[in-house]
Amino acid sequence: MENLFKEEDAAGFIEKYADYPEELALRAYTSRLIGGNSDLVLHGGGNTSVKLMTRNIVGQGEAVIYVKASGWDMAFIEPEGFTGLRSKPLEQLCRLDSLSSGEMDNQLKIHRTSAAAQNPSVEALLHVFLPHKYVDHTHADSILILTNQKHGEAMVREALGEDIVVLPYVMSGFPLAKAVWDACTKTPEAKAVIIMNHGIFTFAEDARTAYDNMIRYVSRAEAYIHEQIGNRPLFTLREDLNTPANPQSALTRCAQVIRGACAHSATDDEKLQRLYVETRTDPDLLEASLSDQAASVCRTGVLTPDHAIRTKNLMAYLETVPEDDVSLRSLVQQAVDDFQADYHSYLSEQAKGKDTDSDRPDSHPVLFWVAGVGLMALGETRKAARIAADIGEHTIRAKLRAFAMGEYEPIPETHVSDMEHLNLQERKLQGGISALPLQGQVAVITGGGGAIGFGIAKQLLAAGAAVVISDIDAPRLQVAHSILAGKYGEDLVDSVVFDVTDFPDVERAFADISARFGGIDILVPNAGIAHVATIEELDPAKLDQVIAVNLRGTFTVIKAAIPIFRRQGSGGNIVMISTKNVFDPGACFSAYSASKAGAHQLAKIAAMELAELGVRVNMINPDAIFGDEKVCSGLWELVGPDRMKSRGLDPQGLQDYYCQRSLLKVRVLAEHVGNAVVFFASDLIPTTGASLPVDGGNPAAFPR
C-alpha cells in the first residue's frame, strides 16, 4: 500500500487551519489520507484521535482528546469533525470492571468540551485509554482477510511480526476499550493492536509515525496474502452458467423486479417503503459471479460486524436471469422469501434470553449478486444504497482472496446480531429515520426544462423523491438540472435527453433510468408544445407536430412505463399535466387544445387499465403558468407576445390580467402544480382517473 504522506501537504493543512492547534490540523490531514483509501475504510468507518493540552475558559490547562465524531467521513473531515473530550476524568473509567452503554454515553456527554458537539465514535474510550498522542483505526481489507481465517491469529502474527497485540473480537464500546487497555498495559512496546474480525489500531507520538505504522502493517498483510495465494486462481468458472444474451436488458429487468420484491411496510396499513438500487458491473465482479465460489461468498458472513449494519450478514445469489418476466419475478420472490425466512429464524435464535426485537419489516436482502449481470444494492436513500454496494464490492473481492489462501471463518452470528441490535436501538433512541413522504421513490418528468416541469421537480425533490427530468432541448434541460442539483444535490437529481415522440428512444431512456435508480414509481407526462392559428390557417404539418408531442408523447411514456410498473409489482403513480383547455378551449388554439384533450382521454383509459397493477393515473389542469427569468415557459414564449399585443399589455401586465381573471385573484405558480403532483403521488386518498384544476378558479374550466 502506497504511503501518501507529503510534508508539503501537511504544511498546507497547518496553514489552512491556522485557527486550530497544529496537532489537530495534522490530525485532519492524516485522517483524510486514511479515509481516502477504500482499502482501509469505507464511508465513515474507522476513527482517529489526537490528545492535546489546551486552556479552558478560565485559562487553566486542560488535557483534551479530539476524537472523530460519528457521521463524519474521514475522506473529507475538517478539524471541526473531531469532538473534544476532557480526557483526565474519562481515563479513570479504565478502573471499572463494567460500564453499560447508556452510562458510557452519559460520561462522554458529561465530559465534552462543547455541549453542542456531535457524538464521538463508539470507540472513543479506547482512544482515551491508550496513552499515545495519535491513534488511528481502520477496517483494512487485508487485515480482515487474515483475521477471518480458521487459523487467523497465527497468520496475523506471522504476517505482521511480534511487535503487536492480537485480541479476539470484543464488542465496540467499553468492553473493547477495557480489553485493549489491559493488553497494552502489559505490552507497552506494541506498535499496533489487531482485533480479530474487526480491524487494526496503530499509534505514535506524532501524526506521521502513526500513519506510517498503519501503512506498514497493512502492506505486510497484503504481501503475506499475495505470497500465500501465489499463482492459484481466485476462483473457477462454472460450466453451467453463462452471461445473459442481453446483459443490459437483464440488469434493468433484475433491478426493477428486485426493488419491487423488496419494497415493504411495517404493517398492512402502512405506506409501502420503496428502495433505490445501486448497480456494480465491474468486469471482475461479472466474471466472479459465474464462479463455483460465488454462492459461498453470498452464504458466508460479513468481514466485520460493522458491515452488517449496512448490508446484513448474508447476500442473495441469483444463478440465472429468465428471459420472461413472470419467471424472473418468481425466481426473485423465492430468493427474497428464502432469505427472509432464514433471517427471521436467525433473529429469533439470537433473541433467546436477550432483550431484543426479533421482528423487523426490512428483513429483505440488501445485496443481490446476479450471475453474469452484476452486484445490486438496495437502500432507503441513494447514499445508503451506494454505501452498501461499496461494502459489497470489497466483501466479494476480499472473500475470494480469503477463500484462495485458506479457510474463511467469519465471526459467529451472535456478534453480528449484537451489532445489528445496537444499531436498531440507536435508531429508536433517535426517533428513527425521518422519512419524507416520497423517500425511496423515483420520479420521471418529461418537459423538465420548462417552467412547469421545473416547478414539479422542485416539489417532488422537497418531498424526498429522486427526480429525473427529461427534455429534447439539452441546453434548457441543463439549466434546470444545475439549479435543482445545486439545491438538492446530485444524488437526487438526474437528467436525460430524449424525444417523447420516438418510442424506442423513450424505452432506452427508461432502461437507463432503471439502471441508475432501480426503476420508476412516479411518471409525470408534461412535455408539450403549442401552435397559434385558426383552423382555416392551421398547417396540417404543424397539427401533426403538436399531436406528436402532446398526444403521442403522452402515449409513448405511459406505454414504456407499464412493463416497469408490472415488473416492480409495487404500484405507482402517473400524473399527467393536462390543461384547462380540455374543458375550456380557446379560439386559434385548436392544435394544442385538441391534442391535449386526446392525451387527457388517454390518461383516463390508462387509469382503467392500470388499476390492476396498483398504478393510479390522475390529471392536473393548470392555467397561465409563466415561469421566471431562470426557467421560462416555452408555451408562453410562443403565445405571450400575441396576447400582450391584442390586450395592449406588457409581460407583467399580462400576468396580472390572468391573475385577476381567476376567482381567487391569485397568481398560479409552477410550484402549485408541483404540490398537486406530490399530493397524488403520496397516495393520501384512493383516487384514480381524477382531474384537478390548478388555475386559481375558472368556472368555464370546472371538470364536468
Tab-separated table of C-alpha atoms in Angstrom, residues 624 653-662 665-668:
chain	number	residue	atom	x	y	z
A	624	ALA	CA	-51.331	30.589	-17.010
A	653	GLY	CA	-49.455	43.281	-17.178
A	654	LEU	CA	-50.317	40.007	-18.903
A	655	GLN	CA	-49.545	38.062	-15.742
A	656	ASP	CA	-51.680	40.468	-13.717
A	657	TYR	CA	-54.511	40.059	-16.231
A	658	TYR	CA	-54.621	36.290	-15.785
A	659	CYS	CA	-54.327	36.672	-12.025
A	660	GLN	CA	-57.354	38.970	-11.894
A	661	ARG	CA	-59.289	36.722	-14.269
A	662	SER	CA	-59.390	33.867	-11.750
A	665	LYS	CA	-57.365	36.522	-7.831
A	666	VAL	CA	-54.050	34.750	-7.298
A	667	ARG	CA	-51.061	34.095	-9.470
A	668	VAL	CA	-50.734	30.376	-10.203
